[in-house]
CSV table of C-alpha atoms in Angstrom, one decimal:
chain,number,residue,atom,x,y,z
A,14,GLN,CA,80.8,-101.2,-61.1
A,15,GLU,CA,82.6,-99.6,-58.2
A,16,ASN,CA,81.1,-96.3,-59.2
A,17,LYS,CA,77.6,-97.8,-59.3
A,18,LYS,CA,78.2,-99.3,-55.8
A,19,ARG,CA,79.3,-95.9,-54.5
A,20,LYS,CA,76.2,-94.2,-56.0
A,21,ARG,CA,74.0,-96.8,-54.3
A,22,THR,CA,75.7,-96.5,-51.0
A,23,GLU,CA,75.4,-92.6,-51.2
A,24,GLU,CA,71.7,-92.9,-52.1
A,25,VAL,CA,71.1,-95.3,-49.2
A,26,GLU,CA,72.9,-92.9,-46.8
A,27,LYS,CA,70.9,-90.0,-48.1
A,28,ALA,CA,67.7,-91.9,-47.6
A,29,SER,CA,68.7,-92.9,-44.1
A,30,GLU,CA,69.6,-89.3,-43.3
A,31,ASP,CA,66.2,-88.2,-44.6
A,32,GLN,CA,64.4,-90.8,-42.5
A,33,SER,CA,66.4,-89.8,-39.4
A,34,SER,CA,65.8,-86.1,-40.0
A,35,SER,CA,62.1,-86.8,-40.4
A,36,VAL,CA,62.0,-88.9,-37.3
A,37,VAL,CA,63.9,-86.2,-35.4
A,38,GLN,CA,61.7,-83.3,-36.6
A,39,GLU,CA,58.3,-85.1,-36.0
A,40,PRO,CA,58.6,-85.5,-32.2
A,41,PRO,CA,58.9,-81.7,-31.4
A,42,VAL,CA,55.9,-80.9,-33.7
A,43,LYS,CA,53.8,-83.5,-31.8
A,44,ALA,CA,55.1,-82.0,-28.5
A,45,LYS,CA,54.0,-78.5,-29.5
A,46,LYS,CA,50.6,-79.7,-30.5
A,47,ALA,CA,50.3,-81.5,-27.2
A,48,ARG,CA,51.4,-78.4,-25.2
A,49,LYS,CA,48.8,-76.3,-27.1
A,50,LYS,CA,46.1,-78.8,-26.2
A,51,GLU,CA,47.3,-78.9,-22.6
A,52,LEU,CA,47.5,-75.0,-22.2
A,53,SER,CA,44.2,-74.2,-23.8
A,54,LYS,CA,42.3,-74.5,-20.5
A,55,ALA,CA,44.7,-72.1,-18.7
A,56,GLU,CA,44.7,-69.8,-21.7
A,57,LYS,CA,40.9,-69.7,-21.5
A,58,LYS,CA,41.0,-68.6,-17.9
A,59,LEU,CA,43.7,-66.0,-18.7
A,60,ALA,CA,41.7,-64.8,-21.7
A,61,ASN,CA,38.6,-64.5,-19.5
A,62,ARG,CA,40.5,-62.5,-16.9
A,63,GLU,CA,42.0,-60.2,-19.5
A,64,SER,CA,38.6,-59.6,-21.1
A,65,ALA,CA,37.2,-58.8,-17.7
A,66,LEU,CA,40.1,-56.3,-17.0
A,67,GLU,CA,39.6,-54.7,-20.4
A,68,GLN,CA,35.9,-54.2,-19.7
A,69,ALA,CA,36.7,-52.7,-16.3
A,70,ASP,CA,39.2,-50.4,-18.0
A,71,GLU,CA,36.6,-49.4,-20.6
A,72,GLU,CA,34.0,-48.7,-17.9
A,73,GLU,CA,36.5,-46.5,-15.9
A,74,GLN,CA,37.3,-44.6,-19.1
A,75,GLN,CA,33.6,-44.0,-19.7
A,76,LYS,CA,33.1,-42.8,-16.1
A,77,LEU,CA,36.0,-40.5,-16.4
A,78,PHE,CA,34.6,-39.1,-19.7
A,79,GLU,CA,31.2,-38.6,-18.1
A,80,ASN,CA,32.7,-36.9,-15.1
A,81,LYS,CA,34.6,-34.5,-17.4
A,82,ALA,CA,31.4,-33.7,-19.3
A,83,LYS,CA,29.6,-33.0,-16.0
A,84,GLN,CA,32.4,-30.7,-14.9
A,85,LYS,CA,32.2,-28.8,-18.2
A,86,LYS,CA,28.5,-28.4,-17.7
A,87,LYS,CA,29.0,-27.1,-14.2
A,88,ALA,CA,31.7,-24.7,-15.3
A,89,SER,CA,29.4,-23.4,-18.1
A,90,HIS,CA,26.5,-22.9,-15.5
A,91,ALA,CA,28.9,-21.1,-13.2
A,92,ILE,CA,30.0,-18.8,-16.0
A,93,THR,CA,26.3,-18.0,-16.8
A,94,LYS,CA,25.6,-17.4,-13.1
A,95,SER,CA,28.6,-15.1,-12.8
A,96,VAL,CA,27.5,-13.0,-15.7
A,97,VAL,CA,26.6,-9.7,-14.0
A,98,ASN,CA,24.4,-7.0,-15.4
A,99,SER,CA,26.4,-3.8,-15.4
A,100,ASP,CA,23.3,-1.6,-15.0
A,101,THR,CA,21.7,-3.3,-12.0
A,102,GLY,CA,24.7,-5.2,-10.6
A,103,THR,CA,22.7,-8.5,-10.3
A,104,THR,CA,23.2,-11.8,-12.0
A,105,ILE,CA,21.0,-13.3,-14.7
A,106,LYS,CA,19.8,-16.0,-12.3
A,107,GLN,CA,18.8,-13.4,-9.7
A,108,GLN,CA,17.0,-11.3,-12.3
A,109,LYS,CA,15.0,-14.4,-13.4
A,110,GLU,CA,14.2,-15.3,-9.8
A,111,LYS,CA,13.0,-11.7,-9.1
A,112,LYS,CA,10.8,-11.7,-12.2
A,113,GLU,CA,9.3,-15.0,-11.3
A,114,LYS,CA,8.7,-13.8,-7.7
A,115,MET,CA,7.1,-10.6,-8.9
A,116,VAL,CA,4.8,-12.5,-11.3
A,117,ALA,CA,3.8,-14.9,-8.5
A,118,ASP,CA,3.2,-12.0,-6.0
A,119,GLU,CA,1.1,-10.1,-8.6
A,120,THR,CA,-1.1,-13.2,-9.2
A,121,VAL,CA,-1.6,-13.6,-5.4
A,122,ASN,CA,-2.3,-9.8,-5.0
A,123,ARG,CA,-5.0,-10.0,-7.7
A,124,ARG,CA,-7.0,-12.4,-5.5
A,125,THR,CA,-6.2,-10.6,-2.2
A,126,VAL,CA,-8.4,-8.1,-0.7
A,127,PHE,CA,-7.2,-5.3,1.6
A,128,VAL,CA,-9.5,-4.5,4.5
A,129,GLY,CA,-8.8,-1.2,6.3
A,130,ASN,CA,-10.2,0.6,9.4
A,131,LEU,CA,-11.0,-2.6,11.4
A,132,PRO,CA,-11.5,-2.4,15.2
A,133,VAL,CA,-8.7,-3.8,17.3
A,134,ASN,CA,-10.8,-6.6,18.7
A,135,CYS,CA,-11.6,-8.0,15.2
A,136,THR,CA,-10.8,-11.7,14.7
A,137,ALA,CA,-10.0,-13.8,11.7
A,138,GLN,CA,-13.2,-15.8,12.2
A,139,ALA,CA,-15.3,-12.6,12.0
A,140,LEU,CA,-13.6,-11.6,8.7
A,141,LYS,CA,-14.1,-15.1,7.3
A,142,SER,CA,-17.8,-15.1,8.2
A,143,LEU,CA,-18.1,-11.7,6.5
A,144,PHE,CA,-16.4,-12.7,3.2
A,145,LYS,CA,-17.2,-16.4,3.0
A,146,GLU,CA,-20.3,-15.8,0.9
A,147,TYR,CA,-18.1,-14.5,-2.0
A,148,GLY,CA,-15.9,-17.6,-2.3
A,149,GLN,CA,-13.4,-19.9,-0.7
A,150,ILE,CA,-10.9,-18.1,1.6
A,151,LYS,CA,-7.3,-19.4,1.8
A,152,SER,CA,-5.9,-17.2,4.5
A,153,VAL,CA,-6.4,-14.0,6.7
A,154,ARG,CA,-3.5,-11.9,7.8
A,155,PHE,CA,-3.7,-8.9,10.2
A,156,ARG,CA,-1.4,-5.9,9.7
A,157,SER,CA,-0.6,-2.5,11.3
A,158,LEU,CA,-0.7,-3.9,14.7
A,159,VAL,CA,1.0,-2.0,17.6
A,160,PRO,CA,2.3,-4.4,20.2
A,161,ALA,CA,1.6,-3.7,23.9
A,162,GLU,CA,5.4,-4.2,24.6
A,163,ASP,CA,8.4,-3.4,22.5
A,164,SER,CA,9.9,-6.9,23.1
A,165,VAL,CA,6.8,-8.6,21.6
A,166,SER,CA,6.8,-8.9,17.8
A,167,LYS,CA,3.8,-7.9,15.7
A,168,LYS,CA,3.1,-11.5,14.7
A,169,LEU,CA,3.1,-12.7,18.3
A,170,ALA,CA,0.9,-9.7,19.3
A,171,ALA,CA,-1.6,-10.7,16.6
A,172,ILE,CA,-1.7,-14.3,17.8
A,173,LYS,CA,-2.0,-13.4,21.5
A,174,HIS,CA,-4.1,-10.2,20.9
A,175,LYS,CA,-1.6,-8.2,23.0
A,176,VAL,CA,-2.2,-4.8,21.3
A,177,HIS,CA,-1.3,-1.4,22.7
A,178,PRO,CA,-4.2,0.2,24.6
A,179,ASN,CA,-4.0,3.4,22.6
A,180,ALA,CA,-4.2,1.6,19.3
A,181,LYS,CA,-7.7,1.8,17.8
A,182,PHE,CA,-7.4,0.6,14.2
A,183,ILE,CA,-5.9,-2.5,12.4
A,184,ASN,CA,-5.8,-3.6,8.8
A,185,ALA,CA,-6.1,-7.1,7.3
A,186,TYR,CA,-5.5,-9.0,4.0
A,187,VAL,CA,-8.0,-11.7,3.0
A,188,VAL,CA,-6.7,-14.1,0.3
A,189,PHE,CA,-9.3,-15.8,-1.9
A,190,LYS,CA,-8.8,-18.9,-4.0
A,191,GLU,CA,-10.1,-17.3,-7.2
A,192,GLU,CA,-9.6,-13.8,-8.5
A,193,CYS,CA,-13.2,-13.3,-9.4
A,194,ASP,CA,-14.2,-14.0,-5.8
A,195,ALA,CA,-11.9,-11.1,-4.6
A,196,ILE,CA,-13.6,-8.8,-7.1
A,197,LYS,CA,-17.0,-9.7,-5.8
A,198,ALA,CA,-15.9,-9.0,-2.2
A,199,LEU,CA,-15.4,-5.3,-3.1
A,200,LYS,CA,-19.2,-4.9,-2.5
A,201,GLU,CA,-18.4,-4.8,1.2
A,202,ASN,CA,-16.6,-1.5,0.9
A,203,GLY,CA,-18.0,1.1,3.2
A,204,THR,CA,-20.0,-1.4,5.3
A,205,GLU,CA,-20.1,-0.6,9.1
A,206,ILE,CA,-18.6,-3.7,10.7
A,207,ALA,CA,-18.9,-2.1,14.1
A,208,SER,CA,-20.2,1.1,15.6
A,209,GLY,CA,-18.0,3.9,14.2
A,210,PHE,CA,-16.0,1.6,11.9
A,211,HIS,CA,-16.8,1.8,8.2
A,212,ILE,CA,-14.3,-0.6,6.5
A,213,ARG,CA,-12.4,0.1,3.3
A,214,VAL,CA,-12.1,-2.8,0.9
A,215,ASP,CA,-9.8,-2.7,-2.1
A,216,ILE,CA,-7.8,-5.1,-4.3
A,217,ALA,CA,-4.2,-5.5,-3.0
A,218,SER,CA,-2.8,-5.6,-6.6
A,219,ARG,CA,-0.5,-2.8,-7.7
A,220,ASN,CA,-2.6,-2.4,-10.8
A,221,SER,CA,-5.6,-1.1,-8.9
A,222,SER,CA,-6.1,2.5,-10.1
A,223,HIS,CA,-7.2,5.4,-8.0
A,224,ASP,CA,-9.6,7.9,-9.6
A,225,ASN,CA,-8.1,11.3,-8.9
A,226,LYS,CA,-11.1,13.1,-10.5
A,227,ARG,CA,-13.3,11.8,-7.7
A,228,SER,CA,-10.8,12.4,-4.8
A,229,VAL,CA,-9.5,15.2,-2.7
A,230,PHE,CA,-6.3,15.5,-0.7
A,231,LEU,CA,-6.5,16.4,3.0
A,232,GLY,CA,-3.7,18.1,4.9
A,233,ASN,CA,-3.0,19.4,8.5
A,234,LEU,CA,-5.1,16.5,10.0
A,235,SER,CA,-4.9,15.6,13.6
A,236,TYR,CA,-2.6,12.7,14.3
A,237,ASP,CA,-5.2,10.7,16.3
A,238,ILE,CA,-8.0,11.3,13.9
A,239,SER,CA,-10.3,8.4,12.8
A,240,ASP,CA,-11.5,7.5,9.4
A,241,ASP,CA,-15.1,7.9,10.4
A,242,ALA,CA,-14.5,11.5,11.7
A,243,VAL,CA,-13.3,12.5,8.2
A,244,ARG,CA,-16.2,10.6,6.6
A,245,GLU,CA,-18.7,12.4,8.8
A,246,HIS,CA,-17.1,15.8,8.0
A,247,PHE,CA,-17.3,15.3,4.3
A,248,SER,CA,-20.6,13.4,4.1
A,249,VAL,CA,-22.4,16.7,3.5
A,250,CYS,CA,-20.6,17.0,0.1
A,251,GLY,CA,-21.9,13.7,-1.2
A,252,ALA,CA,-21.7,9.9,-0.9
A,253,VAL,CA,-18.2,8.9,0.4
A,254,VAL,CA,-16.8,5.7,-1.1
A,255,ALA,CA,-13.6,5.5,1.0
A,256,VAL,CA,-11.4,7.4,3.4
A,257,ARG,CA,-7.7,6.7,3.7
A,258,ILE,CA,-5.6,8.2,6.5
A,259,VAL,CA,-1.9,7.6,6.0
A,260,ARG,CA,-0.6,6.2,9.2
A,261,ASP,CA,2.8,5.3,10.7
A,262,ARG,CA,3.5,1.5,10.7
A,263,ASN,CA,5.1,1.4,14.1
A,264,THR,CA,2.8,3.6,16.1
A,265,GLY,CA,-0.4,3.5,14.2
A,266,LEU,CA,-0.8,7.3,14.4
A,267,GLY,CA,-1.7,9.4,11.4
A,268,LYS,CA,0.9,11.4,9.5
A,269,GLY,CA,-1.3,14.4,9.2
A,270,PHE,CA,-2.7,13.8,5.7
A,271,GLY,CA,-5.1,11.5,3.8
A,272,TYR,CA,-7.6,11.1,1.0
A,273,VAL,CA,-11.3,11.0,0.5
A,274,LEU,CA,-12.9,9.3,-2.5
A,275,PHE,CA,-16.4,10.3,-3.6
A,276,GLU,CA,-19.0,8.6,-5.8
A,277,ASN,CA,-19.4,11.6,-8.1
A,278,THR,CA,-17.1,14.4,-9.3
A,279,ASP,CA,-19.7,17.0,-8.2
A,280,ALA,CA,-18.9,16.2,-4.6
A,281,VAL,CA,-15.3,17.3,-5.2
A,282,HIS,CA,-16.4,20.9,-5.9
A,283,LEU,CA,-18.3,21.0,-2.7
A,284,ALA,CA,-15.5,19.4,-0.7
A,285,LEU,CA,-13.1,22.1,-1.9
A,286,LYS,CA,-15.3,24.7,-0.2
A,287,LEU,CA,-14.5,23.0,3.1
A,288,ASN,CA,-10.9,24.2,2.9
A,289,GLU,CA,-9.6,25.7,6.1
A,290,THR,CA,-12.6,24.4,8.1
A,291,ALA,CA,-12.1,23.2,11.6
A,292,LEU,CA,-11.9,19.4,12.2
A,293,MET,CA,-10.8,18.2,15.7
A,294,GLY,CA,-9.4,21.7,16.5
A,295,ARG,CA,-7.3,22.0,13.3
A,296,LYS,CA,-7.9,24.0,10.1
A,297,ILE,CA,-7.6,21.3,7.4
A,298,ARG,CA,-6.3,21.9,3.9
A,299,VAL,CA,-8.5,20.5,1.0
A,300,LYS,CA,-7.4,20.5,-2.6
A,301,ARG,CA,-7.8,18.4,-5.7
A,302,CYS,CA,-6.0,15.1,-5.7
A,303,GLY,CA,-3.0,15.1,-8.0
A,304,GLU,CA,-2.5,18.9,-7.9
A,305,LYS,CA,1.0,20.0,-7.0
A,306,TRP,CA,1.5,22.6,-4.3
A,307,LYS,CA,2.7,25.9,-5.8
A,308,ALA,CA,4.3,28.7,-3.8
A,309,PRO,CA,2.3,32.0,-3.9
A,310,GLN,CA,3.8,34.2,-6.6
A,311,LYS,CA,4.3,37.9,-6.1
A,312,SER,CA,2.8,40.4,-8.5
A,313,PRO,CA,5.1,41.9,-11.1
A,314,GLY,CA,5.0,45.4,-9.4
A,315,GLN,CA,6.3,43.9,-6.2
A,316,ALA,CA,9.1,42.0,-7.9
A,317,ARG,CA,12.6,42.9,-6.5
A,318,ALA,CA,15.0,44.7,-8.9
A,319,PRO,CA,18.7,43.7,-9.0
A,320,LYS,CA,21.0,45.4,-6.5
A,321,GLY,CA,22.7,47.4,-9.2
A,322,ARG,CA,19.5,48.9,-10.5
A,323,ALA,CA,17.9,49.5,-7.0
A,324,ARG,CA,19.5,53.0,-6.5
A,325,THR,CA,18.6,54.2,-10.0
A,326,THR,CA,15.0,53.2,-9.6
A,327,LEU,CA,14.7,54.9,-6.2
A,328,LYS,CA,16.1,58.1,-7.7
A,329,LYS,CA,13.6,58.0,-10.5
A,330,LYS,CA,10.8,57.6,-8.1
A,331,ARG,CA,12.0,60.5,-6.0
A,332,CYS,CA,12.5,62.9,-9.0
A,333,SER,CA,9.3,64.7,-10.1
A,334,ASN,CA,8.9,66.9,-13.2
A,335,GLU,CA,9.3,70.2,-11.2
A,336,SER,CA,12.5,69.3,-9.4
A,337,PHE,CA,14.1,67.4,-12.3
A,338,VAL,CA,16.0,70.4,-13.7
A,339,GLY,CA,17.4,71.6,-10.4
A,340,GLU,CA,18.6,68.1,-9.5
A,341,LYS,CA,20.2,67.7,-12.8
A,342,ALA,CA,22.3,71.0,-12.5
A,343,ALA,CA,24.2,69.9,-9.4
A,344,PRO,CA,25.9,66.8,-10.9
A,345,LEU,CA,26.9,68.8,-14.0
A,346,LYS,CA,29.0,71.2,-12.0
A,347,LYS,CA,30.7,68.3,-10.1
A,348,SER,CA,31.4,66.5,-13.3
A,349,THR,CA,33.1,69.5,-15.1
A,350,LYS,CA,35.5,70.4,-12.3
A,351,PRO,CA,37.4,68.4,-9.8
A,352,LYS,CA,35.9,68.1,-6.4
A,353,ARG,CA,38.6,69.9,-4.5
A,354,LEU,CA,38.8,72.9,-7.0
A,355,SER,CA,35.0,73.2,-7.0
A,356,LYS,CA,35.1,73.8,-3.2
A,357,THR,CA,38.1,76.2,-3.2
A,358,VAL,CA,37.7,78.2,-6.4
A,359,PRO,CA,34.3,79.7,-5.6
A,360,ARG,CA,35.6,81.0,-2.2
A,361,SER,CA,38.6,82.8,-3.9
A,362,LYS,CA,36.3,84.3,-6.4
A,363,ALA,CA,34.0,85.5,-3.7
A,364,GLY,CA,37.0,87.2,-1.9
A,365,LYS,CA,38.1,89.1,-5.0
A,366,ASN,CA,34.6,90.4,-5.7
A,367,LYS,CA,34.4,91.6,-2.2
């Protein structure tokens, strides 16, 4: 019985201990749950702040990545720019710009007309009225102006019409809107715009070809010669299409040579006969355009012999058939005996004989 009582008491004690442990353990669990519930609002705010900071960090990283990519692109462009062509010494970009500029200039030149041998008092309005029937004109530019004063630029001289009093001729460029209009304007070539001024009209493009078969070159021209003076001199040969006197850009004076373009090749044959004829007090040179000047060659009989052979040729010319034997005997005596003995021995022999 005592044992049974002991067992019961032990069981009761264990049960009480279990109940006390359960009571002790429960309050902290409930406290934790309460704290979690209480801190959830604060945690939400913190979580929101943390997420905002993370987004800001991500955006900064993206910006840094984009900046690095841009820097790499710039570096690659700089490398391509710095690639220099060993032949020309220019960069690839410069070469592309030059090509684009050349193409643009060529397209503009195709619809640009050069008008030469204009009088000094010619105005842009007069040129526009002359060429407006062929198409829309974009601009008119005067060239080959000689300013009245050295301090005044050519552009200002053209605007204010302050041209040197000795200047007689100017040139101009008329730019059309369409290329076909510029080609139509070539009909005005050779027209007399003023008394003694037959204008020369040509396309400003570099591709415009000059017919050498219908042209002659003129040399030894007077520096102050006019285009119409040359036209009048060669008009007897045939119809003159254009006269071009090459002039100095700064002074406007001629350089002493020029060209004449005829309608037919037959006129060239007649023009060549005017070689060394007088024009404004000078004997002009006339030759086919494109021919190279050649120095006058000496005849083969007049050709000089080398210095070493000069004496032998002279001796051969002096020697005739009659005197050949006598002249040959003298050098044989000299060659057989020394020079000194040949002079003394004959004298001694002559004394003994005597």
